[in-house]
Amino acid sequence: MDALDRVVKPKTKRAKRFLEKQEPKLSENIKNAMLIKGGNANLTVTQVLRDVYALKKPYGVLYKKKNITRPFEDQTSLEFFSKKSDCSLFMFGSHNKKRPNNLVIGRMYDYHVLDMIELGIEKFVSLKDIKNSKCPEGTKPMLIFAGDEFDVTEDYRRLKNLLIDFFRGPTVPNIRLAGLDYVLHFTALNGKIYFQSYKLLLKKSGCRTPLIELEEMGPSLDLVVRRTHLASDDLYKLSMKMPKALKPKKRKNISQDTFGTKYGRIHMQKQDLSKLQTRKMKGLKKRPAERITEDQENKPKRIKNN
Amino acid sequence: MEGQSVEELLAKAERDEAEKLQRITVHKELELEFDLGNLLASDRNPPTALRRAGSAPEAELRALARDNTQLLINQLWQLPTERVEEALVAHLPEPATRLPREKPLPRPRPLTRWQQFARLKGIRPRKKTNLVWDEVSGQWRRRWGYQRARDDTKEWLIEVPGGADPLEDQFAKRLQAKKERVAKNELNRLRNLARAHKMQLPSAAGLHPTGHQDRDELGRAMQVAKVSTASVGRFQERLPKEKAPRGSGKKRKFQPLFGDFAAEKKNQLELLRVMNSKKPQLDVTKATNKQMREEDQEAAARRRKMSQKGKRKGGRQGPGGKRKGGPPSQGGKRKGGLGGKANPRPSGPGGKRKGGQHPGGKRRK
């Protein structure tokens, strides 16, 4: 445990728990996101960050003050923030003449920047602009990616992976079906990415599965991919490494037929077939007279073969 | 008639079912890919309807979103469910999309000195009770920590033991002993920590057998193992075709600070003599080698010129002044391997040789 590995040990149990939460574990905590404003962030970008914070509550931190950094040139200040607030996802908003309404979304591995993608906001409709009831914070959203462009280039594939990582929320074993509240829909079309979020209305259909109707709820963005800073292949591979303990265990000696019949394999030691216990049929039992005649028959046979 | 009505009923029931299902079915060319652990669906169909919509695709986007969500919900409703406190709960599978971790895998900590010893001897920790009965205070107290059961620093009366100095402060002695114990414990903890950190340093990179060592690391590990005997590797056998490791000796040789006085005196006097003399001193070997090299270069240049001329003039034999041939003569002592040249060097026209005939220069490559 890292808390005990330090030269200066934590003096209270609370400090020890705080340190234990931050150390690397087999199955990790839910990723926190930090939302940072750049030195020249305008109203649009600030509103976007606030809306994303509302979506990501309570697993997010919104920094209120402006931070004058440039993520693509110098990543040290981002890494420092990440280490202090223990956040591995970040979103940085800025605005200047060359890159208007700029949003940098990225993630960290071991408190160093892994992937960063710069997106330009072309159109933005905020949570405030759409006047209807919103869903409670902390619900797990449904994610849908549409369009074949998400698999074509490496950039888009990583962007899809990054967006899943950013928006997915906690991993739960069970989910209350009536509580599925909202869906985030990403469409890639003509080089643009349309991000829409809808509230789910479950209507009665004739059968058990309900009929879906959508109501536009939250932030909707039209994004354009600008610059990217993707991790090299081996760093990415290193970050994807799964611990052996979490890998699914193989069940040996059990196989299934195409019809669904389960077959098991038993390994036995070598059997002496002459000593096999078969069914005894009294009528077929050899009498002593017959056994002698059989021996006599066998002997001439042997002489013939020679 | 009855049969007919039964058939009719069945057909009607089927039609009703189909109608109901129609409301929730969505037709797609390519099936979506679902990752229900993440509540994720990926639609690979090319968005043709959207492309037609042009600049204001909101309605089209909403229709597409509705269709995709319907399909995802259909999948989710097919999961095994159970009732937990009046709510219908579906059991989600493991998330299928592989996402990168946020921190590296935890490394196993090396064992402390006590843990190694316990493992060796097979000592296992005994289960102890949390509270111990304290006679002095007449209550159950914790075994260690704040207000523990038998705290010898907190006694108000200590009898002076038999052989001790009567003027010694026994209370202070006990406090001192406790401080020493605490300091010793801290020292051991820090030592264990230092040992653990040293294990994780990369200077012992190739020396611990992992499955992924490269050739150089294995070679280094083998050499280190060879030298790690009591006689520092002197009596270790080598395999039949194994070569001695190169570069394992000292890199620079220095003369000892004071050793051979006579040789030192001689060297210094020679140095002074050379500095004083007016005539330049000639290093015969160097001169010969330089000369030889110059001659070789000239011969090569001439050969090249000849071959070019020969090509133009149809391969005639050019002025054969410098033809190589003849019996090999004492060209010079050759040191080591020859490298490329197999034919010995003849003594050509020796007119250019400076410094007269010399016994032979060492040809240094």
Coordinates of N, CA and C in Angstrom, one line a residue, chain B residues 72-209:
Chain B
L72 N -31.6 0.0 -28.9 CA -30.9 -0.2 -27.7 C -31.8 -0.6 -26.5
I73 N -32.9 0.1 -26.4 CA -33.9 -0.3 -25.4 C -34.4 -1.7 -25.6
N74 N -34.7 -2.1 -26.8 CA -35.1 -3.5 -27.1 C -34.1 -4.4 -26.5
Q75 N -32.8 -4.2 -26.8 CA -31.8 -5.1 -26.3 C -31.8 -5.1 -24.7
L76 N -31.9 -3.9 -24.1 CA -31.8 -3.8 -22.7 C -33.0 -4.6 -22.0
W77 N -34.1 -4.5 -22.7 CA -35.3 -5.1 -22.1 C -35.2 -6.7 -22.2
Q78 N -34.3 -7.1 -23.0 CA -34.2 -8.6 -23.1 C -33.2 -9.2 -22.0
L79 N -32.6 -8.3 -21.3 CA -31.6 -8.8 -20.3 C -32.4 -9.5 -19.1
P80 N -31.7 -10.4 -18.4 CA -32.4 -11.0 -17.2 C -32.7 -10.0 -16.1
T81 N -33.9 -10.0 -15.6 CA -34.3 -9.0 -14.7 C -34.7 -9.6 -13.4
E82 N -34.7 -8.8 -12.3 CA -35.2 -9.3 -11.1 C -35.9 -8.1 -10.4
R83 N -36.6 -8.4 -9.4 CA -37.3 -7.4 -8.7 C -36.6 -7.1 -7.4
V84 N -36.1 -5.8 -7.2 CA -35.4 -5.4 -6.0 C -36.1 -4.3 -5.4
E85 N -36.8 -4.5 -4.3 CA -37.6 -3.5 -3.6 C -38.5 -2.7 -4.5
E86 N -39.4 -3.4 -5.1 CA -40.4 -2.8 -6.0 C -39.9 -2.1 -7.2
A87 N -38.7 -2.4 -7.6 CA -38.2 -1.9 -8.9 C -37.7 -3.0 -9.7
L88 N -37.9 -2.9 -11.0 CA -37.5 -3.9 -12.0 C -36.0 -3.6 -12.3
V89 N -35.1 -4.5 -12.0 CA -33.7 -4.2 -12.2 C -33.1 -5.2 -13.2
A90 N -32.4 -4.7 -14.2 CA -31.8 -5.6 -15.2 C -30.4 -5.8 -14.8
H91 N -29.9 -7.1 -15.1 CA -28.5 -7.4 -14.7 C -27.6 -7.2 -15.9
L92 N -26.8 -6.2 -15.8 CA -25.9 -5.8 -17.0 C -24.7 -6.7 -17.1
P93 N -24.3 -7.0 -18.3 CA -23.1 -7.8 -18.5 C -21.8 -6.9 -18.3
E94 N -20.7 -7.5 -18.4 CA -19.4 -6.8 -18.3 C -19.3 -5.8 -19.5
P95 N -18.7 -4.6 -19.3 CA -18.5 -3.8 -20.4 C -17.5 -4.3 -21.4
A96 N -17.8 -4.3 -22.6 CA -17.0 -5.0 -23.7 C -16.0 -4.0 -24.3
T97 N -16.3 -2.7 -24.3 CA -15.3 -1.8 -24.9 C -14.1 -1.7 -24.0
R98 N -12.9 -1.8 -24.6 CA -11.7 -1.7 -23.8 C -11.3 -0.3 -23.7
L99 N -11.2 0.2 -22.5 CA -10.8 1.6 -22.3 C -9.5 1.7 -21.5
P100 N -8.6 2.7 -21.8 CA -7.3 2.7 -21.1 C -7.5 3.0 -19.6
R101 N -6.6 2.5 -18.8 CA -6.6 2.7 -17.4 C -6.2 4.1 -17.1
E102 N -6.5 4.6 -15.9 CA -6.0 5.9 -15.5 C -4.7 5.9 -14.8
K103 N -4.4 4.8 -14.2 CA -3.1 4.7 -13.5 C -2.5 3.3 -13.8
P104 N -1.1 3.2 -13.8 CA -0.5 1.9 -14.1 C -0.9 0.8 -13.1
L105 N -0.6 -0.4 -13.5 CA -0.9 -1.5 -12.7 C -0.2 -1.5 -11.3
P106 N -0.8 -1.9 -10.2 CA 0.0 -1.8 -9.0 C 1.1 -2.9 -9.0
R107 N 2.2 -2.4 -8.5 CA 3.3 -3.4 -8.5 C 3.3 -4.1 -7.1
P108 N 3.6 -5.4 -7.1 CA 3.7 -6.1 -5.9 C 4.8 -5.6 -5.0
R109 N 4.6 -5.3 -3.8 CA 5.6 -4.8 -2.9 C 6.5 -6.0 -2.5
P110 N 7.8 -5.7 -2.5 CA 8.7 -6.8 -2.0 C 8.5 -7.0 -0.5
L111 N 8.8 -8.2 0.0 CA 8.5 -8.6 1.4 C 9.5 -7.9 2.3
T112 N 9.0 -7.6 3.5 CA 9.9 -7.0 4.5 C 10.8 -8.1 5.1
R113 N 11.8 -7.7 5.9 CA 12.7 -8.7 6.4 C 12.0 -9.7 7.3
W114 N 11.0 -9.2 8.1 CA 10.3 -10.1 9.0 C 9.4 -11.1 8.2
Q115 N 8.8 -10.5 7.1 CA 7.9 -11.4 6.3 C 8.6 -12.5 5.6
Q116 N 9.9 -12.2 5.2 CA 10.7 -13.2 4.6 C 11.0 -14.3 5.6
F117 N 11.4 -13.9 6.8 CA 11.7 -14.8 7.9 C 10.5 -15.7 8.2
A118 N 9.4 -15.0 8.4 CA 8.2 -15.8 8.7 C 7.8 -16.8 7.7
R119 N 8.0 -16.4 6.4 CA 7.7 -17.3 5.3 C 8.6 -18.5 5.4
L120 N 9.9 -18.2 5.7 CA 10.8 -19.3 5.7 C 10.5 -20.3 6.8
K121 N 10.2 -19.7 8.0 CA 9.9 -20.6 9.1 C 8.5 -21.2 9.2
G122 N 7.7 -20.6 8.4 CA 6.3 -21.1 8.4 C 5.5 -20.5 9.6
I123 N 5.9 -19.3 10.0 CA 5.2 -18.7 11.1 C 4.0 -17.9 10.6
R124 N 2.8 -18.2 11.1 CA 1.6 -17.5 10.7 C 1.1 -16.6 11.8
P125 N 0.5 -15.5 11.5 CA 0.1 -14.6 12.6 C -1.1 -15.2 13.4
R126 N -1.0 -15.1 14.7 CA -2.0 -15.7 15.6 C -3.1 -14.7 15.8
K127 N -4.3 -15.2 15.9 CA -5.4 -14.3 16.1 C -5.5 -13.8 17.5
K128 N -5.5 -12.5 17.7 CA -5.5 -12.0 19.1 C -6.8 -11.3 19.3
T129 N -7.2 -11.2 20.6 CA -8.4 -10.5 21.0 C -8.1 -9.0 21.0
N130 N -9.2 -8.3 20.8 CA -9.0 -6.8 20.7 C -8.8 -6.2 22.1
L131 N -9.5 -6.7 23.1 CA -9.5 -6.1 24.4 C -8.8 -7.1 25.4
V132 N -8.1 -6.5 26.3 CA -7.4 -7.3 27.3 C -7.9 -6.8 28.7
W133 N -7.9 -7.7 29.6 CA -8.4 -7.3 31.0 C -7.2 -6.6 31.7
D134 N -7.5 -5.5 32.2 CA -6.5 -4.7 32.9 C -6.8 -4.8 34.4
E135 N -5.9 -5.4 35.2 CA -6.1 -5.5 36.6 C -6.1 -4.2 37.3
V136 N -5.1 -3.4 36.9 CA -4.9 -2.1 37.6 C -6.1 -1.3 37.6
S137 N -6.7 -1.1 36.4 CA -7.8 -0.2 36.4 C -9.1 -0.9 36.5
G138 N -9.1 -2.3 36.4 CA -10.3 -3.1 36.7 C -11.3 -3.0 35.5
Q139 N -10.8 -2.8 34.3 CA -11.7 -2.8 33.2 C -11.0 -3.4 31.9
W140 N -11.8 -3.6 30.9 CA -11.3 -4.1 29.6 C -10.6 -2.9 28.9
R141 N -9.4 -3.1 28.5 CA -8.7 -2.0 27.7 C -8.2 -2.6 26.4
R142 N -7.9 -1.7 25.5 CA -7.3 -2.2 24.2 C -5.9 -2.7 24.4
R143 N -5.5 -3.6 23.5 CA -4.2 -4.2 23.6 C -3.1 -3.3 23.4
W144 N -3.3 -2.3 22.4 CA -2.2 -1.3 22.2 C -2.9 0.0 21.8
G145 N -2.2 1.1 21.9 CA -2.8 2.4 21.5 C -3.1 3.2 22.7
Y146 N -4.0 4.2 22.5 CA -4.4 5.1 23.5 C -5.0 4.4 24.7
Q147 N -4.5 4.7 25.9 CA -5.0 4.0 27.1 C -5.0 2.5 27.0
R148 N -3.8 2.0 26.8 CA -3.8 0.6 26.6 C -3.7 -0.1 28.0
A149 N -3.8 -1.5 27.9 CA -4.0 -2.2 29.2 C -2.7 -2.1 30.1
R150 N -1.6 -2.5 29.6 CA -0.4 -2.6 30.4 C 0.6 -1.6 29.9
D151 N 0.5 -0.3 30.3 CA 1.4 0.7 29.9 C 2.4 1.0 31.0
D152 N 3.6 0.5 30.8 CA 4.5 0.7 32.0 C 5.0 2.1 32.2
T153 N 4.8 3.0 31.2 CA 5.2 4.3 31.4 C 4.2 5.1 32.3
K154 N 3.1 4.6 32.5 CA 2.0 5.3 33.2 C 1.9 4.9 34.6
E155 N 2.8 4.0 35.1 CA 2.6 3.6 36.5 C 3.0 4.8 37.4
W156 N 2.3 4.8 38.5 CA 2.6 5.9 39.5 C 3.6 5.5 40.6
L157 N 3.8 4.1 40.7 CA 4.7 3.7 41.7 C 5.6 2.6 41.1
I158 N 6.9 2.9 41.2 CA 7.8 1.8 40.7 C 8.8 1.5 41.8
E159 N 8.9 0.2 42.2 CA 9.9 -0.2 43.2 C 11.3 -0.2 42.6
V160 N 12.2 0.3 43.3 CA 13.6 0.3 42.9 C 14.1 -1.1 42.8
P161 N 14.6 -1.6 41.7 CA 15.0 -3.0 41.7 C 16.3 -3.2 42.5
G162 N 16.6 -4.4 42.8 CA 17.6 -4.8 43.8 C 19.0 -4.1 43.5
G163 N 19.5 -4.4 42.3 CA 20.9 -3.9 42.1 C 21.0 -2.5 41.5
A164 N 20.0 -1.7 41.5 CA 20.1 -0.4 40.8 C 20.5 0.7 41.8
D165 N 21.0 1.7 41.2 CA 21.4 2.9 41.9 C 20.2 3.6 42.5
P166 N 20.1 3.8 43.8 CA 18.9 4.4 44.4 C 18.6 5.8 44.0
L167 N 19.6 6.5 43.4 CA 19.4 7.9 43.0 C 18.9 8.0 41.5
E168 N 18.8 6.8 40.9 CA 18.4 6.8 39.5 C 16.9 7.1 39.3
D169 N 16.6 7.8 38.3 CA 15.2 8.1 38.0 C 14.5 7.0 37.2
Q170 N 13.8 6.1 37.9 CA 13.2 5.0 37.2 C 12.1 5.4 36.1
F171 N 11.4 6.4 36.4 CA 10.4 6.8 35.5 C 11.0 7.3 34.2
A172 N 12.1 8.1 34.3 CA 12.8 8.6 33.2 C 13.4 7.4 32.4
K173 N 13.9 6.4 33.1 CA 14.5 5.3 32.5 C 13.4 4.6 31.6
R174 N 12.2 4.5 32.1 CA 11.2 3.8 31.3 C 10.8 4.6 30.1
L175 N 10.7 5.9 30.3 CA 10.4 6.7 29.1 C 11.5 6.6 28.0
Q176 N 12.7 6.6 28.5 CA 13.9 6.6 27.6 C 13.8 5.2 26.8
A177 N 13.5 4.2 27.5 CA 13.5 2.9 26.9 C 12.4 2.8 25.8
K178 N 11.3 3.5 26.1 CA 10.2 3.5 25.1 C 10.6 4.3 23.9
K179 N 11.3 5.5 24.1 CA 11.7 6.3 23.0 C 12.7 5.5 22.1
E180 N 13.6 4.7 22.7 CA 14.5 3.9 22.0 C 13.8 2.9 21.1
R181 N 12.8 2.3 21.7 CA 12.0 1.2 21.0 C 11.3 1.9 19.7
V182 N 10.7 3.0 20.0 CA 10.0 3.7 18.8 C 11.0 4.0 17.7
A183 N 12.2 4.5 18.1 CA 13.2 4.9 17.1 C 13.7 3.7 16.4
K184 N 13.9 2.6 17.1 CA 14.3 1.4 16.4 C 13.3 0.9 15.4
N185 N 12.0 1.0 15.8 CA 11.0 0.5 14.9 C 11.0 1.4 13.6
E186 N 11.1 2.7 13.8 CA 11.1 3.6 12.7 C 12.3 3.3 11.8
L187 N 13.4 3.1 12.4 CA 14.6 2.8 11.6 C 14.4 1.5 10.7
N188 N 13.8 0.5 11.3 CA 13.6 -0.7 10.6 C 12.6 -0.5 9.5
R189 N 11.6 0.3 9.7 CA 10.6 0.6 8.7 C 11.3 1.3 7.5
L190 N 12.1 2.3 7.8 CA 12.8 3.0 6.7 C 13.8 2.1 6.0
R191 N 14.4 1.2 6.7 CA 15.3 0.3 6.0 C 14.5 -0.7 5.1
N192 N 13.4 -1.1 5.6 CA 12.6 -2.0 4.7 C 12.1 -1.2 3.5
L193 N 11.8 0.0 3.7 CA 11.4 0.9 2.6 C 12.5 1.1 1.5
A194 N 13.7 1.3 2.1 CA 14.8 1.5 1.2 C 15.1 0.3 0.4
R195 N 15.0 -0.9 1.0 CA 15.2 -2.1 0.4 C 14.2 -2.4 -0.7
A196 N 12.9 -2.0 -0.4 CA 11.9 -2.2 -1.4 C 12.1 -1.3 -2.6
H197 N 12.6 0.0 -2.3 CA 12.8 0.9 -3.5 C 14.0 0.4 -4.3
K198 N 15.0 -0.1 -3.7 CA 16.2 -0.5 -4.4 C 15.8 -1.7 -5.3
M199 N 14.9 -2.5 -4.9 CA 14.5 -3.7 -5.7 C 13.8 -3.2 -7.0
Q200 N 13.2 -2.0 -6.9 CA 12.4 -1.5 -8.1 C 13.3 -0.7 -9.0
L201 N 14.6 -0.5 -8.7 CA 15.4 0.3 -9.6 C 15.9 -0.4 -10.8
P202 N 16.1 0.3 -11.9 CA 16.4 -0.5 -13.1 C 17.9 -0.8 -13.3
S203 N 18.7 -0.6 -12.3 CA 20.2 -0.9 -12.5 C 20.4 -2.4 -12.5
A204 N 19.5 -3.1 -11.9 CA 19.6 -4.6 -11.9 C 18.7 -5.0 -13.0
A205 N 18.8 -4.4 -14.2 CA 17.8 -4.6 -15.3 C 17.8 -6.0 -15.8
G206 N 18.9 -6.5 -16.2 CA 18.8 -7.8 -16.9 C 19.1 -8.9 -16.0
L207 N 19.4 -8.6 -14.7 CA 19.9 -9.7 -13.8 C 18.8 -10.5 -13.2
H208 N 17.6 -10.0 -13.2 CA 16.5 -10.9 -12.6 C 15.9 -11.6 -13.8
P209 N 15.7 -12.9 -13.8 CA 15.1 -13.6 -15.0 C 13.6 -13.2 -15.2

